[in-house]
Coordinates of C-alpha atoms in Angstrom, one line a residue:
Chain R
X101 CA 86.4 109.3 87.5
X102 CA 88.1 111.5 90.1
X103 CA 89.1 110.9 93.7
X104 CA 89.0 114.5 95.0
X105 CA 88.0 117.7 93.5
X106 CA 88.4 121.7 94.4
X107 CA 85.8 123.8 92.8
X108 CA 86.3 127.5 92.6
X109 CA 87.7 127.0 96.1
X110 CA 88.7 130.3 98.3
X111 CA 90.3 130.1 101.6
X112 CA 90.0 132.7 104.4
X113 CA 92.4 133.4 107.2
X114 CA 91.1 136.6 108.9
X115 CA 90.6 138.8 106.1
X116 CA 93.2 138.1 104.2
X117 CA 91.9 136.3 100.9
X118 CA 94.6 133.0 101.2
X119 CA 93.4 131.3 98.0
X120 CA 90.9 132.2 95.7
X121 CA 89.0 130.8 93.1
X122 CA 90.9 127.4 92.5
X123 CA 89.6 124.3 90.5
X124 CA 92.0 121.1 90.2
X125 CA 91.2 117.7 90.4
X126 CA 93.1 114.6 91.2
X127 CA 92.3 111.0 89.0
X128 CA 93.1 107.3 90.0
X129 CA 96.6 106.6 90.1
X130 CA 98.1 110.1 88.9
X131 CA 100.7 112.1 90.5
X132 CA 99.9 115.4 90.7
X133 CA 102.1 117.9 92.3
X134 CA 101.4 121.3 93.5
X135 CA 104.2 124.2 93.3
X136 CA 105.0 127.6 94.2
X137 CA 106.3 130.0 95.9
X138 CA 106.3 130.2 100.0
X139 CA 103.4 132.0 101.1
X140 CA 101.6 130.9 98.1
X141 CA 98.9 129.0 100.0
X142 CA 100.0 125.1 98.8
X143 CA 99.7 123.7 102.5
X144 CA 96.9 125.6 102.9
X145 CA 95.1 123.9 99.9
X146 CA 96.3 120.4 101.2
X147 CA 94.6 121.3 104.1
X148 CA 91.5 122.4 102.8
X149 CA 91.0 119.4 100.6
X150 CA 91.7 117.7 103.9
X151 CA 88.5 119.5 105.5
X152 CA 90.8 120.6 107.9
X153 CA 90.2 124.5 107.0
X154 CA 87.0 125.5 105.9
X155 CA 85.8 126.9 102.5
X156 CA 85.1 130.4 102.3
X157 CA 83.9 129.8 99.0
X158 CA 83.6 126.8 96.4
X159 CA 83.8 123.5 97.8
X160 CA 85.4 120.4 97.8
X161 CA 84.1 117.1 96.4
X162 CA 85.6 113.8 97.0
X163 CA 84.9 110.0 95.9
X164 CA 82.5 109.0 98.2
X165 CA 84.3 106.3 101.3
X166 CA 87.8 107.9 99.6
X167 CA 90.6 106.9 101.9
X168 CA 93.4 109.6 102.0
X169 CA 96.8 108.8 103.6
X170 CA 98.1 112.4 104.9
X171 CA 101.8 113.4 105.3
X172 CA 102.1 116.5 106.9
X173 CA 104.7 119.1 106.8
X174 CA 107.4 119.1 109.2
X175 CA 106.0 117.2 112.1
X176 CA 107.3 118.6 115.7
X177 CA 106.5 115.7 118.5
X178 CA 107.0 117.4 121.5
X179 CA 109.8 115.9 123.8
X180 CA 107.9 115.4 126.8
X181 CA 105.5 112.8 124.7
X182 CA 107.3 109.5 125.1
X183 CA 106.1 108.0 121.5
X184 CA 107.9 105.1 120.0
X185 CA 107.5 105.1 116.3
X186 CA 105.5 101.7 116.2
X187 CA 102.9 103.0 119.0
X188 CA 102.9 106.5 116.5
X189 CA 101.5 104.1 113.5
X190 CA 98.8 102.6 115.8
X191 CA 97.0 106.1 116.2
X192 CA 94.3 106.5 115.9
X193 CA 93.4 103.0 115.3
X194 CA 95.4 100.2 117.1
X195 CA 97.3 97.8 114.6
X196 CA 98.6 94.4 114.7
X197 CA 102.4 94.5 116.1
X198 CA 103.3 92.1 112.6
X199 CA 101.2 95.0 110.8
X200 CA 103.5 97.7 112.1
X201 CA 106.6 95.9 111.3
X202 CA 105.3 95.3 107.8
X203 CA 104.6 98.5 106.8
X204 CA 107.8 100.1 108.8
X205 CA 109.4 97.3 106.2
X206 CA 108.1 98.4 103.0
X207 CA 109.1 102.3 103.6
X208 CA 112.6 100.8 104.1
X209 CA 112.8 101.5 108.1
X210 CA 112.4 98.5 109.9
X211 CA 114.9 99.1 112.5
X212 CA 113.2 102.1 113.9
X213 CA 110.1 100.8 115.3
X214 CA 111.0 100.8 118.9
X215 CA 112.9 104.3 118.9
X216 CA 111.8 107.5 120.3
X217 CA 110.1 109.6 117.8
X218 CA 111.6 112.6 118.6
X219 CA 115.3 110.7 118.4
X220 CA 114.4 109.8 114.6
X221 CA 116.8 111.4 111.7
X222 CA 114.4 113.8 109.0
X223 CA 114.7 111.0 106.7
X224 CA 114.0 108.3 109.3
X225 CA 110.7 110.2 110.3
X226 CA 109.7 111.0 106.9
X227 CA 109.7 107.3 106.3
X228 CA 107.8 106.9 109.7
X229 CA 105.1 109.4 108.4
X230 CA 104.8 107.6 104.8
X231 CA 104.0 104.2 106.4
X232 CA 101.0 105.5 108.8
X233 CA 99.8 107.1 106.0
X234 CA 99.9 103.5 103.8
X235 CA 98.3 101.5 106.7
X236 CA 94.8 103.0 105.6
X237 CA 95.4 101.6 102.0
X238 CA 95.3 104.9 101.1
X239 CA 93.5 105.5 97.3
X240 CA 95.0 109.0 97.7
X241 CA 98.0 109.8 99.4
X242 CA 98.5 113.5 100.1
X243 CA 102.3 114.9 100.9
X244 CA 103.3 118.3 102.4
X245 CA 106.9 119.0 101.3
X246 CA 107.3 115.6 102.2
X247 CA 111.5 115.9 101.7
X248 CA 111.8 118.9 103.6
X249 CA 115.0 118.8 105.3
X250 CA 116.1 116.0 103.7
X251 CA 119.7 116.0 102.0
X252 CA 119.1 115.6 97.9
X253 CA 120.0 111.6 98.0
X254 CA 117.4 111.6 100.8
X255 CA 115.1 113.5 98.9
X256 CA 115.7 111.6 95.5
X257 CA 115.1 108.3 97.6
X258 CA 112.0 109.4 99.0
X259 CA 110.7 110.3 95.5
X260 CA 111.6 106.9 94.5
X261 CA 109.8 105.4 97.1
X262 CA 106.5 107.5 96.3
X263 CA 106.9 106.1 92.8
X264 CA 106.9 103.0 93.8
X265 CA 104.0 102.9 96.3
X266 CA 102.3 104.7 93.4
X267 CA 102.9 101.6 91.1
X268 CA 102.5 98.8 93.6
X269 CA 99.1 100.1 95.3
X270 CA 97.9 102.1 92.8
X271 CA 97.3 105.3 94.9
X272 CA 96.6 108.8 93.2
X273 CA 99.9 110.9 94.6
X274 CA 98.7 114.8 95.3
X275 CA 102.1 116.4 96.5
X276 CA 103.3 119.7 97.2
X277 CA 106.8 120.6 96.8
X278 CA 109.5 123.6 96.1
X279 CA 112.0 121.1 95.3
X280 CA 111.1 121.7 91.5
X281 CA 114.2 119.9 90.4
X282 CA 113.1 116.1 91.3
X283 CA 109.5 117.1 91.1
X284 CA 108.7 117.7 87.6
X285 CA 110.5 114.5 86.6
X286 CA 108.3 112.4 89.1
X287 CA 104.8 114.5 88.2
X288 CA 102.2 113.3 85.9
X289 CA 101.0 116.8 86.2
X290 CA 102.1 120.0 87.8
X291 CA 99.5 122.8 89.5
X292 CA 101.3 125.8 89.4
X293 CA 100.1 128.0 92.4
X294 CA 99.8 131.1 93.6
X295 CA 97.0 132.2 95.7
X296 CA 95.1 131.1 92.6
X297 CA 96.1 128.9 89.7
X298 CA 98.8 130.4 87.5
X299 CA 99.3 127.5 85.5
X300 CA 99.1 123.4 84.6
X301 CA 99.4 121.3 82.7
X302 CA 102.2 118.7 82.1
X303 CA 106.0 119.3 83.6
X304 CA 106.7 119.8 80.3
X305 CA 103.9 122.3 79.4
X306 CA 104.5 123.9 82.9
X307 CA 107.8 124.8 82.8
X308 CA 107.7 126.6 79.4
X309 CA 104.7 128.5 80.8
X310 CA 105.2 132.5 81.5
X311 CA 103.2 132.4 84.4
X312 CA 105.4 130.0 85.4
X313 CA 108.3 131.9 84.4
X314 CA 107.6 134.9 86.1
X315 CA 107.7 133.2 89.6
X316 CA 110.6 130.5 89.5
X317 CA 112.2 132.2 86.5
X318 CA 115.6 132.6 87.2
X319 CA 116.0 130.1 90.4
X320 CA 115.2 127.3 88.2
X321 CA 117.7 126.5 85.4
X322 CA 118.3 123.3 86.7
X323 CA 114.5 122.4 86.6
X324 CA 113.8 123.8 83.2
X325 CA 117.0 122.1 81.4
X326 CA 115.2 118.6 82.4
X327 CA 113.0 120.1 79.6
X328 CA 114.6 122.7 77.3
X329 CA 115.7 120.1 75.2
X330 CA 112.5 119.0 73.8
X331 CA 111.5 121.9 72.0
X332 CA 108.3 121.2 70.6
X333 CA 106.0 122.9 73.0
X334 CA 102.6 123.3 71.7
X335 CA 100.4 125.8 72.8
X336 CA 96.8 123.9 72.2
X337 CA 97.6 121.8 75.0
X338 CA 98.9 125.0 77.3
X339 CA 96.5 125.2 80.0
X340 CA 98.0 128.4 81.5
X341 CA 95.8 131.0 82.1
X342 CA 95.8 134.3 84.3
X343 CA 93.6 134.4 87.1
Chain X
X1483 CA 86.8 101.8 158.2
X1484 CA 85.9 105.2 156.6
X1485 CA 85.3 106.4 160.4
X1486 CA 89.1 107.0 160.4
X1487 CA 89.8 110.6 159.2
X1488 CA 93.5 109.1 158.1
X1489 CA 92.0 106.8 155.8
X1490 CA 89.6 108.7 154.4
X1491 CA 92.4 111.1 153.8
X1492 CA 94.7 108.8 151.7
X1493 CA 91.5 107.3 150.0
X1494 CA 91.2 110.9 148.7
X1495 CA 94.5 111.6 147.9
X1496 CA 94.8 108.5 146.2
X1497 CA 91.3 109.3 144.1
X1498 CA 92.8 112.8 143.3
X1499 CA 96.0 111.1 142.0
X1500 CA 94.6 108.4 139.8
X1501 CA 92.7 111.1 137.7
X1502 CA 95.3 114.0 137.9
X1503 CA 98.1 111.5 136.6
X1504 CA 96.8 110.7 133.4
X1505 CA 95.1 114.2 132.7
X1506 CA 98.8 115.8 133.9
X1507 CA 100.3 113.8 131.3
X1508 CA 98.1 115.6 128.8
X1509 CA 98.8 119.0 130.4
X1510 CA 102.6 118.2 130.5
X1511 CA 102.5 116.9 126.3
X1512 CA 100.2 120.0 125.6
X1513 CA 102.4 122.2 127.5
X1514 CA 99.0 123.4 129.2
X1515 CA 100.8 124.4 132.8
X1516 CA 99.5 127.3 133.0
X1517 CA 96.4 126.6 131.5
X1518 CA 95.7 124.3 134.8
X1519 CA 97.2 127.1 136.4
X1520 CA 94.3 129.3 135.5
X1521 CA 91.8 127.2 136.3
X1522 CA 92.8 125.7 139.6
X1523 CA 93.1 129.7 140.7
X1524 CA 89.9 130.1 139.7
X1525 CA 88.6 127.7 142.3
X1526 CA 89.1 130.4 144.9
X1527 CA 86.6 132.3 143.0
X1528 CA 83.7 129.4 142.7
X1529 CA 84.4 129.0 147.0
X1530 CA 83.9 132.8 147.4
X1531 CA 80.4 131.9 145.1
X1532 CA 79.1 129.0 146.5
X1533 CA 79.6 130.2 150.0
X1534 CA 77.7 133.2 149.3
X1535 CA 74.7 131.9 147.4
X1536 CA 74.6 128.5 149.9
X1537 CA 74.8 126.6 146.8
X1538 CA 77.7 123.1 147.4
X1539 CA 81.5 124.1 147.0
X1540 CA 81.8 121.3 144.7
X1541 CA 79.3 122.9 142.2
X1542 CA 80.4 126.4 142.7
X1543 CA 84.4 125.5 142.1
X1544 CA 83.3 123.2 139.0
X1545 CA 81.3 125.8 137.6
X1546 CA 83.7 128.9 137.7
X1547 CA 86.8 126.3 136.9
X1548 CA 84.3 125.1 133.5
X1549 CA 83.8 129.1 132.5
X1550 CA 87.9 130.0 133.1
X1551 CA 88.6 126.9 131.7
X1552 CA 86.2 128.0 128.6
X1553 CA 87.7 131.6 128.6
X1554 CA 91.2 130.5 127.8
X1555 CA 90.2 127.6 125.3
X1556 CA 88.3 130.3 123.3
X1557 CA 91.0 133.3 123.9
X1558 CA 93.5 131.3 123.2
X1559 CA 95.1 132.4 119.6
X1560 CA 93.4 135.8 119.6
X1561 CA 96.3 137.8 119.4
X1562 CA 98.1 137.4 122.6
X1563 CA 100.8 135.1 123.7
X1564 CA 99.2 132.3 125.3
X1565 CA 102.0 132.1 128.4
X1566 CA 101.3 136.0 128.8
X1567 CA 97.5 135.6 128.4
X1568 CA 97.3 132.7 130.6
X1569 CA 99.7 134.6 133.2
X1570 CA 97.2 137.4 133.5
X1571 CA 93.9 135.2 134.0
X1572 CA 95.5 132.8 136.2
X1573 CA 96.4 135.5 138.7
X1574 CA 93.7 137.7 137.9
X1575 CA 91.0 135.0 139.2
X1576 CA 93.1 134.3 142.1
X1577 CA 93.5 138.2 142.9
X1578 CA 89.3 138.6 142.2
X1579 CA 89.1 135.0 144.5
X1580 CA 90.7 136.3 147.5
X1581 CA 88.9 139.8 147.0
X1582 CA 85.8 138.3 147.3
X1583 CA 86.9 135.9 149.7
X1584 CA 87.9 139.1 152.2
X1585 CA 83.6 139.8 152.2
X1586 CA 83.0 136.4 153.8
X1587 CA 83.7 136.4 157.2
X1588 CA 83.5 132.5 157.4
X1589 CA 85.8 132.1 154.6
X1590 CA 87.9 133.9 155.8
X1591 CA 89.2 132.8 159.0
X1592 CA 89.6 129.9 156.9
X1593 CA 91.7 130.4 153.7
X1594 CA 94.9 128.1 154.1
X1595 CA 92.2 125.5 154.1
X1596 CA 91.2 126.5 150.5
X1597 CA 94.5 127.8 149.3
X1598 CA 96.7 124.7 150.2
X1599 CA 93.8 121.7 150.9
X1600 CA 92.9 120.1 153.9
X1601 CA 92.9 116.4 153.2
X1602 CA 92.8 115.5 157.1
X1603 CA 89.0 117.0 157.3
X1604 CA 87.4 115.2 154.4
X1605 CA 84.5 113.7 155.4
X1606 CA 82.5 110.8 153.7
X1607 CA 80.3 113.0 151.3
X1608 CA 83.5 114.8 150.1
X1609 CA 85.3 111.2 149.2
X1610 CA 82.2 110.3 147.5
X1611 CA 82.8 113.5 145.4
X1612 CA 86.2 112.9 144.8
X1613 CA 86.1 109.5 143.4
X1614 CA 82.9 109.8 141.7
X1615 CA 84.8 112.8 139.7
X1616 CA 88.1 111.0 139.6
X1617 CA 86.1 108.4 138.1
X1618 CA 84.0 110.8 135.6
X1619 CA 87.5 112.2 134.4
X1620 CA 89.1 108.5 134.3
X1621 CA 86.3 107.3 132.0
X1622 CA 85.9 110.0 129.7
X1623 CA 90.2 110.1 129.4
X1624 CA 89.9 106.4 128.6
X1625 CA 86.5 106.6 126.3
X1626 CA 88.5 109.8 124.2
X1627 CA 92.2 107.9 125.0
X1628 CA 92.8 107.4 121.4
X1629 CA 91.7 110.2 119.4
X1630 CA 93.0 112.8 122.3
X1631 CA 96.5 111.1 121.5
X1632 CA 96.4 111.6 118.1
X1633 CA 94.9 115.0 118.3
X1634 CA 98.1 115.6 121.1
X1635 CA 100.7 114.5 118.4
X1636 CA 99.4 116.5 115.6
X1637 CA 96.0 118.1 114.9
X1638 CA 96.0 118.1 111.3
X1639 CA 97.0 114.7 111.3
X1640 CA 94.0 114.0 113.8
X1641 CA 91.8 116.1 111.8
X1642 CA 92.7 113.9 108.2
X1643 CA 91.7 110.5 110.3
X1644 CA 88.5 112.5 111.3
X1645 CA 88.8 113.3 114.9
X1646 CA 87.9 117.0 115.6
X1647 CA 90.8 118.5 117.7
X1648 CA 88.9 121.0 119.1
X1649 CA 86.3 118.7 120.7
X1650 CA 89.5 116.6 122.6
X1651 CA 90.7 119.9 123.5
X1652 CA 87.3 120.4 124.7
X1653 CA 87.3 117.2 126.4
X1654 CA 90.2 118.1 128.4
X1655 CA 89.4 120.9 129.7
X1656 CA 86.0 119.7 131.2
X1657 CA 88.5 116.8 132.3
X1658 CA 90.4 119.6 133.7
X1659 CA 87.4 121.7 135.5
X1660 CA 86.4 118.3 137.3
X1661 CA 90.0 117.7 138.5
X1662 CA 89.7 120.9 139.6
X1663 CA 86.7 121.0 141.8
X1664 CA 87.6 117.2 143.2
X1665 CA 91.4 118.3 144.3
X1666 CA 90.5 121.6 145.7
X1667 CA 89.7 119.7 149.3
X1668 CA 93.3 117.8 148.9
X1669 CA 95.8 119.7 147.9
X1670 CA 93.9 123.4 147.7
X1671 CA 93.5 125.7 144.9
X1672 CA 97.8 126.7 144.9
X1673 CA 98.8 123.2 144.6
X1674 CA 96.4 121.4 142.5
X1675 CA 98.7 122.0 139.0
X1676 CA 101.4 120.1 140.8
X1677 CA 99.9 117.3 141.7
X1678 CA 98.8 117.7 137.1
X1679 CA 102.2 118.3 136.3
X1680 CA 104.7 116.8 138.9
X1681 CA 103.9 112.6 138.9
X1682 CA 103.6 113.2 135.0
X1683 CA 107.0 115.0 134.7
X1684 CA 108.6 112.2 137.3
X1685 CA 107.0 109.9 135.2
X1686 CA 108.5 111.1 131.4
X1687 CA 111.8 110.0 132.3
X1688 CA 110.8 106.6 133.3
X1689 CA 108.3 105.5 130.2
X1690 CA 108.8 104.8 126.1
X1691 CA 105.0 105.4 125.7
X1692 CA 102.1 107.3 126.4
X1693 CA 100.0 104.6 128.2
X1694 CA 102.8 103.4 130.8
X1695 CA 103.8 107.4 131.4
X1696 CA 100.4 107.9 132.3
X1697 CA 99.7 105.4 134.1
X1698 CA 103.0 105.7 136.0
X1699 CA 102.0 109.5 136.9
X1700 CA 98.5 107.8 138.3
X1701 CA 101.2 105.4 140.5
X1702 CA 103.6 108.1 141.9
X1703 CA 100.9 110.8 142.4
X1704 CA 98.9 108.5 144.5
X1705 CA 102.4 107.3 146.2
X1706 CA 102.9 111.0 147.1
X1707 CA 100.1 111.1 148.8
X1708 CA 100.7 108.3 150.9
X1709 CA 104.5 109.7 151.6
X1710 CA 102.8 113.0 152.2
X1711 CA 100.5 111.9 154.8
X1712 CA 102.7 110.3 156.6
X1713 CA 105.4 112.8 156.9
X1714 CA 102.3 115.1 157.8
X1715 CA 101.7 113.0 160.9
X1716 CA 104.8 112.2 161.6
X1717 CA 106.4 115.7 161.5
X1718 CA 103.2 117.7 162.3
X1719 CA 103.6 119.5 158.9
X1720 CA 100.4 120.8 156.8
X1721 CA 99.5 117.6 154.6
X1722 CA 98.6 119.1 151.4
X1723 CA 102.4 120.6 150.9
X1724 CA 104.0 117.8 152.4
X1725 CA 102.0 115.2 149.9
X1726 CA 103.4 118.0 146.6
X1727 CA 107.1 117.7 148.3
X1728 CA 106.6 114.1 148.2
X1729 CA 105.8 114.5 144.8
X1730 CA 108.7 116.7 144.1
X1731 CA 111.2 114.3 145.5
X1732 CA 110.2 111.6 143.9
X1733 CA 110.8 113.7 140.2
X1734 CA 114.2 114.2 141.6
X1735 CA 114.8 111.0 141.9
X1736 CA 113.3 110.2 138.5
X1737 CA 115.7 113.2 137.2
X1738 CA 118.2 111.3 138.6
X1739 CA 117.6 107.9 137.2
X1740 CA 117.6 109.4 133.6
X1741 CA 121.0 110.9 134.1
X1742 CA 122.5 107.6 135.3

């Protein structure tokens, strides 16, 4: 079974081809995350899954009723919105004030809920974002550099966090990421992207992969030592292949 | 009790402000200034129209305000800055206004009247208009309240819950053309983005949340015009800048609370 599908998806801005011809699917509790370079078209994909952009070409299939909890990237509230993070988790549907307070709770933030928005610390607001995206009982939760910003025992918490809403709801985790580093380790399965699909497969498969190689090559030691040491790469399971 | 001119002026002044609060809370969040700008100038231009083919002022402000509005919703994002695009059609339409003004004799003798409002010569037809549009704009702010929130904070977020930014934005700025056409008489086609952006920016300082700055903009923009019309009569000064100044003062004082 799969929650959400692209099929030979392409993505248009203008004229300029932004992704072309990529397949990838997402299954039941899985944790799939995308990678690659800026510019490469990751957010862009997230948001064409979403339905937010259109398909130039291919489509997009998803479980029928499938509830998707969205994190975007980087989200600016402008200062002259008064927003207090509680009233932010009742939009667009209005939730129960113990509701709220529960979910602020479980994402480990429940001090925040009468604060400004805009006053909030990257962490704080990540946290924010994570819990209206749970209050749908998300079956897919979809991240957008979701530790942007975020100092690395931020960004290592955060990924713990996502681990564990992965094994206490059961959600299917589709994230995108260039913090390679803390990502392979937390992926089920890395999409290495590139305007197209370079490569996927396992972390393990991933980072041995050329295609992979050529783009995060030498920027990566740290992520590729996580898996250097088990050298017993197999190439019937390499899924890489060149667009 | 409507025979009274000075009721039936702060009736409408009130009516204007109850709609033009909560909209200029959307216009202050969605930095739309001088989107409102544009198509409050452009009311000069539906007068000009509507005089000239006998057709109502109402109906000839709402319909030019609906197609500038339109025109900067659809240019917007093609290429140009919006502050610089918006700049050049809000001026433009209030150049082309007054240039087609100058060919109506009638108008003419008459402009302050449509450039700064003359609240103190609404008669019972025009306060039907006003509230019936403050009301129109009212209900379809509260009807959309939710999903035009939502679509303010963040449109992709809006978009993954299923709500269609550009129909809110849409929403807005027919909220906007009405507002428009049902202020012109009050305040005039110069002043009609203060009363949208001055109660909502004294407001900001005061509220925690969208609904109380909103509705707060609603209170002080119709307190304005009561402040304003008083200081019009009691200092024989025109009443459509005197109820903006009242407006003004009291987001200096808000300013000033905020530092305290």
């Amino acid at each position: 079974m799969t929650l959400i599908a692209a099929h030979h998806l392409a993505v248009r801005r203008g004229r300029d081809e932004i992704l072309s011809d990529v397949s990838l699917s997402v299954a039941p509790r899985e944790i799939v995350t995308i990678v690659g370079p800026n510019g490469s078209g990751k957010s862009t994909l997230l948001r064409a899954l979403l339905g937010i952009l259109p398909a130039a070409a291919g489509r997009v299939s998803r479980k029928p009723g499938l509830r998707i909890g969205y994190v975007p990237q980087r989200l600016q509230v402008d200062g002259t919105l008064p927003l207090t993070a509680a009233r932010f988790l009742s939009l667009p549907r209005r939730r129960a004030p113990a509701e709220v307070a529960a979910a602020l709770e479980r994402v480990g933030v429940p001090e925040v809920a009468d604060r400004q928005l805009a006053d909030l610390s990257g962490g704080q607001f990540q946290r924010v974002l994570l819990a209206r995206a749970l209050l749908t009982e998300p079956e897919l939760l979809m991240l957008d550099e979701p530790t942007q910003g975020l100092d690395q025992p931020g960004e290592a918490a955060f990924y713990r966090l996502i681990e564990e809403v992965r094994s206490r709801t059961g959600a299917a985790i589709l994230m995108v990421s260039h913090d390679l580093h803390v990502v392979m380790a937390a992926s089920d399965r890395v999409i290495c992207l590139n305007r197209h699909v370079c490569c996927e497969g396992t972390p393990r498969v991933v980072s041995n992969a050329p295609e992979y190689r050529a783009l995060f090559g030498h920027g990566t030691q740290g992520a590729l030592a996580l898996y250097r040491h088990e050298h017993d790469h197999d190439h019937t399971h390499d899924q890489c292949h060149h667009a | 009790m409507l025979d009274d001119f000075l009721i039936r002026a702060a009736l409408a002044g009130i009516g204007v402000a109850l709609a033009a609060g909560p909209l200029g809370a959307f216009v202050v969040w969605r930095r739309m200034a001088y989107f409102g700008d544009a198509t409050s100038h452009a009311a000069i231009l539906g007068v000009a129209l509507a005089l000239a083919t006998e057709l109502p002022v109402g109906l000839g402000t709402l319909a030019v305000a609906l197609v500038m509005a339109a025109t900067v919703a659809t240019l917007s994002g093609r290429g140009w800055a919006m502050d610089t695009m918006l700049g050049v059609l809000a001026h433009s339409a209030l150049a082309f206004g007054l240039v087609a003004v100058s060919f109506l004799p009638s108008v003419r003798t008459d402009l302050s009247a449509w450039l700064f409002g003359d609240i103190l010569a609404v008669s019972v037809p025009d306060l039907a208009f006003i509230w019936a549009g403050a009301a129109l704009v009212l209900a379809l702010l509260l009807w959309r309240w939710s999903a035009l929130l939502t679509a303010t904070t963040n449109e992709d977020l809006a978009a993954a819950s299923g709500i269609d930014p550009a129909r809110e934005r849409l929403i807005l700025t027919l909220a906007l053309a009405v507002t428009v056409a049902v202020a012109l008489k009050v305040v005039g086609a110069l002043l009609i983005s203060a009363m949208l952006i001055i109660p909502a920016a004294a407001a900001r300082g005061l509220a925690r949340n969208p609904e109380p700055m909103a509705l707060l903009a609603a209170l002080i923009g119709a307190g304005a015009s009561l402040a304003g019309l008083g200081a019009s009569l009691a200092f024989d000064t025109p009443a459509g800048p005197s109820i903006v100044a009242a407006a003004a003062l009291a987001f200096l004082v808000s300013a000033l609370l905020r530092r305290a």
